[in-house]
PDB file of C-alpha atoms and ligand atoms in Angstrom:
ATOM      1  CA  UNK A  92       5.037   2.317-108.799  1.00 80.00           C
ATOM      2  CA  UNK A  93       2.352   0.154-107.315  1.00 84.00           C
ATOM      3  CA  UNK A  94       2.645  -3.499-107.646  1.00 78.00           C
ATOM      4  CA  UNK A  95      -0.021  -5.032-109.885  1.00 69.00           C
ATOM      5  CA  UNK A  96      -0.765  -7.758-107.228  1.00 89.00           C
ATOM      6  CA  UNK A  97       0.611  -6.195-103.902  1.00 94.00           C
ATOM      7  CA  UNK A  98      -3.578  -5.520-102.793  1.00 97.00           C
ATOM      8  CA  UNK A  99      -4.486  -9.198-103.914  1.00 96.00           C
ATOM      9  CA  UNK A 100      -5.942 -10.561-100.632  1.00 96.00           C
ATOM     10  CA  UNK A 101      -5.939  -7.780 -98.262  1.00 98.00           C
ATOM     11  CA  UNK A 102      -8.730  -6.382 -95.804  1.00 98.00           C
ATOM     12  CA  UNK A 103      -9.486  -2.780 -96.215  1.00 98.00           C
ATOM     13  CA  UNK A 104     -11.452  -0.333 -94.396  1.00 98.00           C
ATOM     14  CA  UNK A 105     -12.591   2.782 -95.317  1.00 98.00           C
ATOM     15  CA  UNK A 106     -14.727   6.033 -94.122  1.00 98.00           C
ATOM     16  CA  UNK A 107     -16.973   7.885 -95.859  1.00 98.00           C
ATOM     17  CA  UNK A 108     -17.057   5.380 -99.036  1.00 98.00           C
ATOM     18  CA  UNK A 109     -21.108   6.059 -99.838  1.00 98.00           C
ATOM     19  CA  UNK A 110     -19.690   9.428-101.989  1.00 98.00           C
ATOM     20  CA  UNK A 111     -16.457  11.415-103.420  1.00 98.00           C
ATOM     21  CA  UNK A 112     -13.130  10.520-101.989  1.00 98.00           C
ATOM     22  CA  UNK A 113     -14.201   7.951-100.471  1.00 98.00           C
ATOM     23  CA  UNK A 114     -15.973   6.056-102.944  1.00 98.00           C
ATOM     24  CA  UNK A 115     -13.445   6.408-105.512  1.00 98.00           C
ATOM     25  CA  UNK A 116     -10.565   5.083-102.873  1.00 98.00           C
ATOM     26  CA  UNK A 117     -13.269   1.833-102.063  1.00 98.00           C
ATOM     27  CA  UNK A 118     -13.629   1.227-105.892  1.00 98.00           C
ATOM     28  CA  UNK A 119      -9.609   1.836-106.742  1.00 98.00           C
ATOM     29  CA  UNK A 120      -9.045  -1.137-104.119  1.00 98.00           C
ATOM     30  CA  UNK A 121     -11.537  -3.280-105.767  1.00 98.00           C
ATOM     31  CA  UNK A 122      -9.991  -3.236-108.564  1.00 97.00           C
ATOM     32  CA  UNK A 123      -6.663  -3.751-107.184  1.00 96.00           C
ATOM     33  CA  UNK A 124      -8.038  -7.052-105.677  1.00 96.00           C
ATOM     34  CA  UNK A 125      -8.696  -6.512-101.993  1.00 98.00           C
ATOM     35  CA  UNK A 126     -10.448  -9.301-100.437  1.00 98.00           C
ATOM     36  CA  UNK A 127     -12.559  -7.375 -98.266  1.00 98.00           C
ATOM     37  CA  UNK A 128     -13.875  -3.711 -97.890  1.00 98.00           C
ATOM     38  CA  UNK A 129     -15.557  -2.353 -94.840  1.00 98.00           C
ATOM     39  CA  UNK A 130     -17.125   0.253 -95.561  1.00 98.00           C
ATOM     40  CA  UNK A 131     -18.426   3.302 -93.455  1.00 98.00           C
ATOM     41  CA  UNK A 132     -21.035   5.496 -93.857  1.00 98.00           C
ATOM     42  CA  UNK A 133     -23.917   7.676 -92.518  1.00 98.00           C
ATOM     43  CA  UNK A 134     -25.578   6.725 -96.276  1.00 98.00           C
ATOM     44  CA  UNK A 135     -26.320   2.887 -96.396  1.00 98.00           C
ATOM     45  CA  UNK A 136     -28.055   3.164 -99.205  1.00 98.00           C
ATOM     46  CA  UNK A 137     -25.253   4.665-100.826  1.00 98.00           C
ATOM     47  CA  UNK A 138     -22.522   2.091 -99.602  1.00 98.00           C
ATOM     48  CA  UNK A 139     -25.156  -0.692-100.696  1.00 96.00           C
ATOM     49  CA  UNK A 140     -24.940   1.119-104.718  1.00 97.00           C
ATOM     50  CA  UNK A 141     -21.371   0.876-105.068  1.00 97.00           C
ATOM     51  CA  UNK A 142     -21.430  -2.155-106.989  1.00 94.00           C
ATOM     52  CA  UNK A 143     -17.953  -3.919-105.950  1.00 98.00           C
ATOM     53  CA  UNK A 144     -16.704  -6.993-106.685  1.00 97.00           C
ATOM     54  CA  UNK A 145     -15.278  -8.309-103.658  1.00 98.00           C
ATOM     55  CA  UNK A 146     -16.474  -8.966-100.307  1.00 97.00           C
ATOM     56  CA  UNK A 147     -17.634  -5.851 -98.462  1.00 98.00           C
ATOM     57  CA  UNK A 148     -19.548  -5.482 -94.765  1.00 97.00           C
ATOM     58  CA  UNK A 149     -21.256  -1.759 -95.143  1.00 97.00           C
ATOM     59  CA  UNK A 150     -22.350  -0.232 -92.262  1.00 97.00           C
ATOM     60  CA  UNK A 151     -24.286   2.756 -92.005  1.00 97.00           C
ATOM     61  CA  UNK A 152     -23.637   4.943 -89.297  1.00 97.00           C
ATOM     62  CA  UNK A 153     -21.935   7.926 -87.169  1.00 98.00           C
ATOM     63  CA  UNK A 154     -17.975   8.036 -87.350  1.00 98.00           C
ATOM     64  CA  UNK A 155     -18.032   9.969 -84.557  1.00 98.00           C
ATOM     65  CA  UNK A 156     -20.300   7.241 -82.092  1.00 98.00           C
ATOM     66  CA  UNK A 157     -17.843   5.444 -80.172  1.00 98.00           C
ATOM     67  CA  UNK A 158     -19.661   2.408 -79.960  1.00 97.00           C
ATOM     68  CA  UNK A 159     -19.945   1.682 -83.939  1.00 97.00           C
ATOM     69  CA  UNK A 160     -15.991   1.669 -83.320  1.00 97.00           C
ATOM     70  CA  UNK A 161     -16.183  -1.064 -80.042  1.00 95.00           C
ATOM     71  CA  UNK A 162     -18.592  -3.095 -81.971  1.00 92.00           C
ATOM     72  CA  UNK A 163     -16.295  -3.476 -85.294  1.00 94.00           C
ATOM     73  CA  UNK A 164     -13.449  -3.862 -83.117  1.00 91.00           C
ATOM     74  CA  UNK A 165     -15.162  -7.324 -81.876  1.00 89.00           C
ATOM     75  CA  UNK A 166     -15.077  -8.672 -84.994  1.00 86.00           C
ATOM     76  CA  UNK A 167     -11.749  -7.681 -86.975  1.00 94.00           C
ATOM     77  CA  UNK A 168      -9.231  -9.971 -86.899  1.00 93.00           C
ATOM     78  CA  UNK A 169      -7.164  -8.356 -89.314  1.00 96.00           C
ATOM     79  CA  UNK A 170      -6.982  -4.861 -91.281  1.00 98.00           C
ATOM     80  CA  UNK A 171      -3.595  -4.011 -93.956  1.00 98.00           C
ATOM     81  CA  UNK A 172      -5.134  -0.686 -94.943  1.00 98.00           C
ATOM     82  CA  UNK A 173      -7.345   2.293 -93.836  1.00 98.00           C
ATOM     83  CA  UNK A 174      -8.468   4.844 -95.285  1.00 99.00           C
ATOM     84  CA  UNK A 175      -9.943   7.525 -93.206  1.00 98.00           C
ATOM     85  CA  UNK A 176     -11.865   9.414 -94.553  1.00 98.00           C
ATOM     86  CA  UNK A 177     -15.264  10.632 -93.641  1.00 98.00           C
ATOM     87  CA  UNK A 178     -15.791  14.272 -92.850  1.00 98.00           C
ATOM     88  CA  UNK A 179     -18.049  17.218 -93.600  1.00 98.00           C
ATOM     89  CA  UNK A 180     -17.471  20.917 -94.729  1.00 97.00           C
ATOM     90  CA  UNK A 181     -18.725  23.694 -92.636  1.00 95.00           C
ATOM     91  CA  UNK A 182     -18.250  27.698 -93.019  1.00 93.00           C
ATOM     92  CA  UNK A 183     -18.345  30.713 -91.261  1.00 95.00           C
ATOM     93  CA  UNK A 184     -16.554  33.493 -89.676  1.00 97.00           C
ATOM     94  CA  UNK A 185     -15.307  33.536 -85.933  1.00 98.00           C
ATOM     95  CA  UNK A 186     -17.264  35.761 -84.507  1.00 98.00           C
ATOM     96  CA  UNK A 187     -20.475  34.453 -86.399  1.00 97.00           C
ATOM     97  CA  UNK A 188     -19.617  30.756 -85.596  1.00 97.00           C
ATOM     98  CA  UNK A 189     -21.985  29.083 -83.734  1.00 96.00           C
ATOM     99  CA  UNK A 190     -20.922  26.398 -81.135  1.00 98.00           C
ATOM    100  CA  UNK A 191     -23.239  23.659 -82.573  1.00 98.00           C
ATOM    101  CA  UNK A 192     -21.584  24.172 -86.042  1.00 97.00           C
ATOM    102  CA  UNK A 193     -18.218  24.133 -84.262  1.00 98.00           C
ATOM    103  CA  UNK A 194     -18.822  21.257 -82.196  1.00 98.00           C
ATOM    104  CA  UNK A 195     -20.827  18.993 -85.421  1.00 98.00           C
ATOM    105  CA  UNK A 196     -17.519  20.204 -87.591  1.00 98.00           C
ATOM    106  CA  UNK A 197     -15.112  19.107 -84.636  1.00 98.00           C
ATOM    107  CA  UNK A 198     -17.297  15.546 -83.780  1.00 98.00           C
ATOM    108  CA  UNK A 199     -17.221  14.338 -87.356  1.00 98.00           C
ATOM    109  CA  UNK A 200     -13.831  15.469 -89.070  1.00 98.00           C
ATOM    110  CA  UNK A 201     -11.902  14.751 -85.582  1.00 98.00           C
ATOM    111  CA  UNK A 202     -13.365  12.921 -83.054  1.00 98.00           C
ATOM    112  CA  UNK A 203     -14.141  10.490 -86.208  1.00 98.00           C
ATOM    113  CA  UNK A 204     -11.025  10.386 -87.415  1.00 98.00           C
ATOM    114  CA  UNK A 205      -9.839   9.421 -83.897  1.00 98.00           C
ATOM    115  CA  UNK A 206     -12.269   6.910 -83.282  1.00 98.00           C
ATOM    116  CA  UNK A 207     -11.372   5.214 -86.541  1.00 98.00           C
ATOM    117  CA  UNK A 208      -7.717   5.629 -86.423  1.00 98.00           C
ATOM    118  CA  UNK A 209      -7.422   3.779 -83.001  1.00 98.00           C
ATOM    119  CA  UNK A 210      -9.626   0.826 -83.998  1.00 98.00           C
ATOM    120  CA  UNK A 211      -7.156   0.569 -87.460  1.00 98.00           C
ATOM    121  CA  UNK A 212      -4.082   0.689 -85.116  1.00 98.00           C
ATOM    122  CA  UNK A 213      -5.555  -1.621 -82.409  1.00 97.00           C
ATOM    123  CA  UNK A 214      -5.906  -4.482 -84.747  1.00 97.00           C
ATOM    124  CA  UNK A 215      -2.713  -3.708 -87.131  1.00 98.00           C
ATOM    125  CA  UNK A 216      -0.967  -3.209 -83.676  1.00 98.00           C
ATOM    126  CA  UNK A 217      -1.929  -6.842 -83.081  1.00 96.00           C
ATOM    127  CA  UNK A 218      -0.636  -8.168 -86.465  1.00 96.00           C
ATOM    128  CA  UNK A 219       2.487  -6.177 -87.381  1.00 98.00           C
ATOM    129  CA  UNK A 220       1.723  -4.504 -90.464  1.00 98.00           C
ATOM    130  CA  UNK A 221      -0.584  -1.985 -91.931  1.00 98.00           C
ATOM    131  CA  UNK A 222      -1.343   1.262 -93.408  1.00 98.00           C
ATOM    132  CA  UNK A 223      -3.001   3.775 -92.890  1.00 99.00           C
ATOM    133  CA  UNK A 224      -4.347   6.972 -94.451  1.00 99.00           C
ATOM    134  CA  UNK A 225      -6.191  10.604 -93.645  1.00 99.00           C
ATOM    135  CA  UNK A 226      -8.059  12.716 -95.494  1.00 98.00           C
ATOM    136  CA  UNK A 227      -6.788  15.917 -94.153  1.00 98.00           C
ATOM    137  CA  UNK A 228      -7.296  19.275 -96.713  1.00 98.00           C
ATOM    138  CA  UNK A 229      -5.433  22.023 -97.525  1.00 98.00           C
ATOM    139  CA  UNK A 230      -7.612  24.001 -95.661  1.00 98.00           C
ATOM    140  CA  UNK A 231      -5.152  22.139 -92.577  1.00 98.00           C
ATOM    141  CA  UNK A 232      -2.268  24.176 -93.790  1.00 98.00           C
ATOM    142  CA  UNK A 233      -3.667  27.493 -95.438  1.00 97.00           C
ATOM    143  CA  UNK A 234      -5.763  29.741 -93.622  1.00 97.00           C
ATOM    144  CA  UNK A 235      -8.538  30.987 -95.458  1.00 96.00           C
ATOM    145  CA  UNK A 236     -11.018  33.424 -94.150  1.00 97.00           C
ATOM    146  CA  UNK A 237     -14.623  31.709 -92.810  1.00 96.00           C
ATOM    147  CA  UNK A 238     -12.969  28.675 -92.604  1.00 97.00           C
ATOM    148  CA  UNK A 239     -12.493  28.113 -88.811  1.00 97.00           C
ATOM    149  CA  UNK A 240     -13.705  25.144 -87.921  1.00 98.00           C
ATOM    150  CA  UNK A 241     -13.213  23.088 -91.078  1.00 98.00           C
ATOM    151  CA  UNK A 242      -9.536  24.564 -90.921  1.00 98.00           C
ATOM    152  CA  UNK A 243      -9.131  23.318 -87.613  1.00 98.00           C
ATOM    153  CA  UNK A 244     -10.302  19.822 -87.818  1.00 98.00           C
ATOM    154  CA  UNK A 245      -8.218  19.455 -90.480  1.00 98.00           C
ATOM    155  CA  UNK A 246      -4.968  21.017 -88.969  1.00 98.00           C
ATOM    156  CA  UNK A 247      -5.016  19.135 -86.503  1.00 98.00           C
ATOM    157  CA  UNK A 248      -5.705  15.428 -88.962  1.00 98.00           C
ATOM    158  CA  UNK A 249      -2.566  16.437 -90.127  1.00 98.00           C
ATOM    159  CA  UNK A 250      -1.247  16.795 -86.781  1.00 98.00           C
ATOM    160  CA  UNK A 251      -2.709  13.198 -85.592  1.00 98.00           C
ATOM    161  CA  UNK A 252      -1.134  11.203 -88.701  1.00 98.00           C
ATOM    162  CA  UNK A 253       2.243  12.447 -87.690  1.00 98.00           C
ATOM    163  CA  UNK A 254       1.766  11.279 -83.602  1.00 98.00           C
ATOM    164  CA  UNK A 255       0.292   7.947 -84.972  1.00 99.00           C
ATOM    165  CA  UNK A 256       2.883   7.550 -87.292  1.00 99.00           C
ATOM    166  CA  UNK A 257       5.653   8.374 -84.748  1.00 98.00           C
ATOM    167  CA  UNK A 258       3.935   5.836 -82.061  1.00 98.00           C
ATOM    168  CA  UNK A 259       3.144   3.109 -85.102  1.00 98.00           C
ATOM    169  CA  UNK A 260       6.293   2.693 -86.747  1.00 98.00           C
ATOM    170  CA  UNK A 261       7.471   0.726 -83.667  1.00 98.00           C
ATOM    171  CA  UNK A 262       5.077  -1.969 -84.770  1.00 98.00           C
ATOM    172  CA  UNK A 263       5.716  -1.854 -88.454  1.00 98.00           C
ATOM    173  CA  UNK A 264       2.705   0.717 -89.318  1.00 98.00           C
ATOM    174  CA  UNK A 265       3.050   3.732 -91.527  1.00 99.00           C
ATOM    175  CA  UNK A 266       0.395   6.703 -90.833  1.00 99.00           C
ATOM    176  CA  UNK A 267      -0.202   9.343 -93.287  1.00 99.00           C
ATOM    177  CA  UNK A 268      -2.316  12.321 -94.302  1.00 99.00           C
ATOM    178  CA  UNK A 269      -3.138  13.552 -97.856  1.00 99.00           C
ATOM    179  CA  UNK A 270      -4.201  17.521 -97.921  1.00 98.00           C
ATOM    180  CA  UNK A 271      -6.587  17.961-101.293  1.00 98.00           C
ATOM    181  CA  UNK A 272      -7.202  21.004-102.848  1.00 98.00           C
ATOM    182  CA  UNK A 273     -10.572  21.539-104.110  1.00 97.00           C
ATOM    183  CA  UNK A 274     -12.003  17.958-105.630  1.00 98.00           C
ATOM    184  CA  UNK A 275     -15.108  17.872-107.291  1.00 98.00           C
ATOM    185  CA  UNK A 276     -17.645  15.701-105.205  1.00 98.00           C
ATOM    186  CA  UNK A 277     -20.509  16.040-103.393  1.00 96.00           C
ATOM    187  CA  UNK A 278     -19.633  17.920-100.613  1.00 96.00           C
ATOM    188  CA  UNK A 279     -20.153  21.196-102.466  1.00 95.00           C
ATOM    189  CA  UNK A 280     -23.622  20.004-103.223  1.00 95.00           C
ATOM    190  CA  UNK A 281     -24.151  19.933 -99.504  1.00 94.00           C
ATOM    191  CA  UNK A 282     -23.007  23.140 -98.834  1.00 93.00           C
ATOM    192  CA  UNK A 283     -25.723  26.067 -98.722  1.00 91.00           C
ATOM    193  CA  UNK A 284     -24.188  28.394-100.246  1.00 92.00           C
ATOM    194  CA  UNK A 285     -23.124  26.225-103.404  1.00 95.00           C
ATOM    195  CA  UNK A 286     -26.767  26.235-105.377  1.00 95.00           C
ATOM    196  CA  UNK A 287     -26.770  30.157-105.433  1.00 96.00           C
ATOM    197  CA  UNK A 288     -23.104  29.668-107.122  1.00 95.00           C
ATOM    198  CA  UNK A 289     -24.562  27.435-109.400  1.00 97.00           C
ATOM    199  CA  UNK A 290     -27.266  29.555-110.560  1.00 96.00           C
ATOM    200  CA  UNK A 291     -25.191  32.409-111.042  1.00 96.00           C
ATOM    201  CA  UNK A 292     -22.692  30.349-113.228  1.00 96.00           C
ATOM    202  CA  UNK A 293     -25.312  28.360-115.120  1.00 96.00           C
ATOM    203  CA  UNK A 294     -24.337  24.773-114.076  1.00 97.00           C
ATOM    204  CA  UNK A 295     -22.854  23.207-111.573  1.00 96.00           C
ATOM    205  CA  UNK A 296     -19.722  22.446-113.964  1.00 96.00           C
ATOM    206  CA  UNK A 297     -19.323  25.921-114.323  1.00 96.00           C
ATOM    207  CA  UNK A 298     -19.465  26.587-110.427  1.00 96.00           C
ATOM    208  CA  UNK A 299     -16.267  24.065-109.885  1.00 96.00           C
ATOM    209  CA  UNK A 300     -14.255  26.414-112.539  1.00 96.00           C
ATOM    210  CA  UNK A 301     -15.196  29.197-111.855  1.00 96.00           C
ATOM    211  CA  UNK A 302     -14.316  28.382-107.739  1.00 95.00           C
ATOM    212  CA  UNK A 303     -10.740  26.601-109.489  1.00 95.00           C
ATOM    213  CA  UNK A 304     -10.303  29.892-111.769  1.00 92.00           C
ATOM    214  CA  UNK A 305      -9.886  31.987-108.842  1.00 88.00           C
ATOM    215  CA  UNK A 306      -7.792  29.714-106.235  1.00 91.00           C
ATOM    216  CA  UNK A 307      -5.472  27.420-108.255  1.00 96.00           C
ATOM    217  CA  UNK A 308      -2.846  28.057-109.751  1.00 97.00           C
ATOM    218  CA  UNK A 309      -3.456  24.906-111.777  1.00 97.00           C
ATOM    219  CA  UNK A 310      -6.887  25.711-112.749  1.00 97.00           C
ATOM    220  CA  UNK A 311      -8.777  22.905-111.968  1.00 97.00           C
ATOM    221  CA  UNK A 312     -10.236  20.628-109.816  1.00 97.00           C
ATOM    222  CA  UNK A 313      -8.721  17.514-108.998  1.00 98.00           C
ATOM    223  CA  UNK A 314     -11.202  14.106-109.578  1.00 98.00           C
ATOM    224  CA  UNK A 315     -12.030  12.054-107.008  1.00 98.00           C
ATOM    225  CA  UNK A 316     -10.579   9.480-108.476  1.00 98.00           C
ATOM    226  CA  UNK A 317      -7.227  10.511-108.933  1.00 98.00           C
ATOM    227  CA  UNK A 318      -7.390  11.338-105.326  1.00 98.00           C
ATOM    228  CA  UNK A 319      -7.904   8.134-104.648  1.00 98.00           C
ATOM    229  CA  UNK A 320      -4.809   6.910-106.334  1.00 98.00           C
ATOM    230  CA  UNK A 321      -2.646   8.964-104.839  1.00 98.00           C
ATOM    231  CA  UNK A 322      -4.074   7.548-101.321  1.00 98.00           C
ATOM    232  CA  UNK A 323      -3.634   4.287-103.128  1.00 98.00           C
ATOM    233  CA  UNK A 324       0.018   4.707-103.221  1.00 98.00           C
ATOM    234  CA  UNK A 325       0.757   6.190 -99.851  1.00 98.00           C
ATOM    235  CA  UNK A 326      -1.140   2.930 -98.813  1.00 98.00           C
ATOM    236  CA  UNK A 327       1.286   0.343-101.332  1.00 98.00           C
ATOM    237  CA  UNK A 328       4.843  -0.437-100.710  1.00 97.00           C
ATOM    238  CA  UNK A 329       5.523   2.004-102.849  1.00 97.00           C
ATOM    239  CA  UNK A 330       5.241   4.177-100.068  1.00 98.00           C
ATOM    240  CA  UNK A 331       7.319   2.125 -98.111  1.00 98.00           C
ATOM    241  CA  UNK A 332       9.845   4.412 -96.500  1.00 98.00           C
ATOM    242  CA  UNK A 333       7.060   7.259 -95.634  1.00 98.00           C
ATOM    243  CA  UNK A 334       5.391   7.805 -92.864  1.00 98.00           C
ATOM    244  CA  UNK A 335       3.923  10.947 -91.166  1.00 98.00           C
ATOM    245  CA  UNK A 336       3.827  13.078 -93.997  1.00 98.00           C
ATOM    246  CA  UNK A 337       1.059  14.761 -95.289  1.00 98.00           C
ATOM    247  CA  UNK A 338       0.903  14.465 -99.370  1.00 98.00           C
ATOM    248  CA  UNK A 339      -0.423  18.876-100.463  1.00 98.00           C
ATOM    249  CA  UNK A 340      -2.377  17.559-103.763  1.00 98.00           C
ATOM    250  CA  UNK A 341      -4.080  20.909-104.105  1.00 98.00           C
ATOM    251  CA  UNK A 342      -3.166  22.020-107.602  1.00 98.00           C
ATOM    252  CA  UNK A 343      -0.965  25.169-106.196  1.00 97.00           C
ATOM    253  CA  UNK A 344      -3.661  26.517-104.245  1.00 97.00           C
ATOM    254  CA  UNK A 345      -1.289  26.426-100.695  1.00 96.00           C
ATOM    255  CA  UNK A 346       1.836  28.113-102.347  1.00 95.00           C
TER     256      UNK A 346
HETATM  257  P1  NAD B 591     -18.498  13.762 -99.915  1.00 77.52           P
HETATM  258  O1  NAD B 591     -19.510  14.605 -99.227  1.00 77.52           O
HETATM  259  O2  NAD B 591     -18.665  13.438-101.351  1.00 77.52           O
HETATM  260  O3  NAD B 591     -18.297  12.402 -99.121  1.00 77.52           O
HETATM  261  C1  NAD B 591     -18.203  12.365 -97.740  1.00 77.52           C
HETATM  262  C2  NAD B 591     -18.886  11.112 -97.238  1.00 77.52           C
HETATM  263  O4  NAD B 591     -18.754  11.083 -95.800  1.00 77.52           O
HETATM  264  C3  NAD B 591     -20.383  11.101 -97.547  1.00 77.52           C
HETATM  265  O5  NAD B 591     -20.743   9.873 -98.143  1.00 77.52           O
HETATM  266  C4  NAD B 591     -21.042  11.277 -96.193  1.00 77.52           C
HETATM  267  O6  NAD B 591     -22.283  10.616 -96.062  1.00 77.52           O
HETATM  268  C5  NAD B 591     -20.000  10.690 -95.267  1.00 77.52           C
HETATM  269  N1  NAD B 591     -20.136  11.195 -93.906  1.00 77.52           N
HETATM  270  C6  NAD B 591     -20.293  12.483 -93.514  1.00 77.52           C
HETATM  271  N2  NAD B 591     -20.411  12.548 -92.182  1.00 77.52           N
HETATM  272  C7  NAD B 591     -20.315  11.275 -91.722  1.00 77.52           C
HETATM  273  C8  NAD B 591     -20.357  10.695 -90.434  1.00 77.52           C
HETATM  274  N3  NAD B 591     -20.548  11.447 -89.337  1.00 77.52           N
HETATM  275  N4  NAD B 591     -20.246   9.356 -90.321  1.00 77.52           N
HETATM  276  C9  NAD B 591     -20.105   8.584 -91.416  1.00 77.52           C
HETATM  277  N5  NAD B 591     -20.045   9.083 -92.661  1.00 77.52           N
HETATM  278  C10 NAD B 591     -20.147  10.410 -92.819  1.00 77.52           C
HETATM  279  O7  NAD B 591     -17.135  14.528 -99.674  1.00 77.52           O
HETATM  280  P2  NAD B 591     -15.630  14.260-100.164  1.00 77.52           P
HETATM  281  O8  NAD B 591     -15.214  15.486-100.875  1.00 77.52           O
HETATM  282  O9  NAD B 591     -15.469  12.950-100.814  1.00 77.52           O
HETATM  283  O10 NAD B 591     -14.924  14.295 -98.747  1.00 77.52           O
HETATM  284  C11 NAD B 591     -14.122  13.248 -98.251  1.00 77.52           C
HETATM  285  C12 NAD B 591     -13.042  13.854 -97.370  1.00 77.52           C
HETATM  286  O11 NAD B 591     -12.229  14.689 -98.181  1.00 77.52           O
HETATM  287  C13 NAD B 591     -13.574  14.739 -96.250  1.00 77.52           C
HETATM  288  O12 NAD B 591     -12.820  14.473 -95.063  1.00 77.52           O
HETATM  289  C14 NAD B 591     -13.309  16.145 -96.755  1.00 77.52           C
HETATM  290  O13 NAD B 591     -13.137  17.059 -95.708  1.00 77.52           O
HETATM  291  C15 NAD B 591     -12.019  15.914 -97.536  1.00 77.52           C
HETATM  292  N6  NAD B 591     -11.717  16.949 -98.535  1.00 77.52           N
HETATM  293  C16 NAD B 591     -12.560  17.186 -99.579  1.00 77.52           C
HETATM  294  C17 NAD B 591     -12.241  18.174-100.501  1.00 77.52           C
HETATM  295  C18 NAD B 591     -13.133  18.502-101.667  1.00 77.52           C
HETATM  296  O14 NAD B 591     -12.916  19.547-102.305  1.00 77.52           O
HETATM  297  N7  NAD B 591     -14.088  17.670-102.007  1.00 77.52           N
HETATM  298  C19 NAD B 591     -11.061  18.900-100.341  1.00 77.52           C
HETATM  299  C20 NAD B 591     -10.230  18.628 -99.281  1.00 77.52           C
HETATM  300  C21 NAD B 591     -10.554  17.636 -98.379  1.00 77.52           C
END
């Protein structure tokens, strides 16, 4: 179980915290009583709406630009947890793929993830102690037709949680990766193809079943927010003794 207190105090960072996943995770440590959040995002706006109650330093911007990494770097002393986050959906078949789509997909779920993984293990490198987790997808370990790049990206997240964990656990830091099924946030609203879905289901409510109905064996959905407990305990100590595994929370839909 998670300690009541164990988050009382601690500096937190996380991706993609303007919407979804992300969000939820930023307001679950709130409440747990983090001293600071840094949160990243593309969507200001959005980071500056959350409403938390502790200390926060939002910064809008590109996961994938190296240099919003070297200038956060300057100016972290210390980081316990990291939650990693930020990514974007794409689809497709192979041979209709184009290389832009591949190489936006690629830039944001993994070159992002990178970028934001090292700065986390720089500075818990530094101190001793951390944790640290990826949003990877199911999508990492199932392969699903016009799925390619997404897929990919996410393979290999899973793929760098288990080499950071391997090369962190010498310095006291557990990496992990968290695979989610399909969770109902915004990032079907970005997708193209969603609205059509929508229409044809009469609500966007509908749309989420009717997409659940046919893939998990569960039948539903999972909420962002109880995503964002279960990152909040491969983050506590009540993780303690994992490390480089990636937590399948996808209702049945890999089996
Ligand atoms: P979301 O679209 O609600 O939130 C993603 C956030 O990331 C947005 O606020 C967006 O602005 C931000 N973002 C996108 N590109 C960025 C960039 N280049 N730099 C900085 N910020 C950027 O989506 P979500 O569902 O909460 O997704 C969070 C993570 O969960 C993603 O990595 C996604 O692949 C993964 N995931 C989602 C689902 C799902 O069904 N929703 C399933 C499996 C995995």
């Amino acid at each position: 179980m998670v300690g009541d207190s164990e988050f009382s105090g601690k500096v937190a960072i996380v991706t993609g915290a303007a919407s979804g996943i992300g969000a939820a995770a930023a307001r679950w440590l709130d409440k747990r009583g983090v001293a600071e959040l840094i949160l990243i995002d593309m969507d200001k706006p959005g980071l500056d709406a959350l409403g938390l109650s502790c200390r926060t330093k939002s910064l809008g911007g590109d996961v994938a630009d190296p240099s919003l990494w070297k200038l956060l770097e300057r100016d972290l002393p210390r980081l316990d947890h990291a939650v990693i986050n930020a990514g974007i959906a794409s689809n497709g078949d192979i041979v209709d793929l184009d290389i832009a789509t591949w190489r936006k997909t690629m830039a944001v779920n993994l070159d992002g993830m990178f970028l934001s993984l090292r700065t986390a293990l720089r500075v818990m490198k530094r101190q001793g102690s951390g944790s640290v987790v990826l949003t990877a997808s199911v999508s990492g370990i199932k392969a699903a037709a016009g799925t390619a790049a997404y897929s990919a990206s996410k393979a290999a997240t899973i793929q760098l949680a288990k080499v950071a964990a391997a090369e962190a656990a010498k310095y006291g830091v557990r990496v992990n990766a968290i695979a989610p099924g399909g969770v109902d946030t915004g990032i079907w609203d970005r997708a193209e193809w969603f609205a059509p879905l929508v229409e044809q289901h009469g609500g966007r409510a509908e749309a989420l079943a009717a997409m659940a109905r046919d893939a998990t064996p569960l039948g539903r959905f999972a909420s962002a927010d109880e995503v964002a407990a279960q990152i909040g305990f491969l983050l506590s100590d009540a993780a303690a003794t994992i490390t480089g595994t990636c937590l399948v929370s996808d209702g049945g839909v890999s089996l």
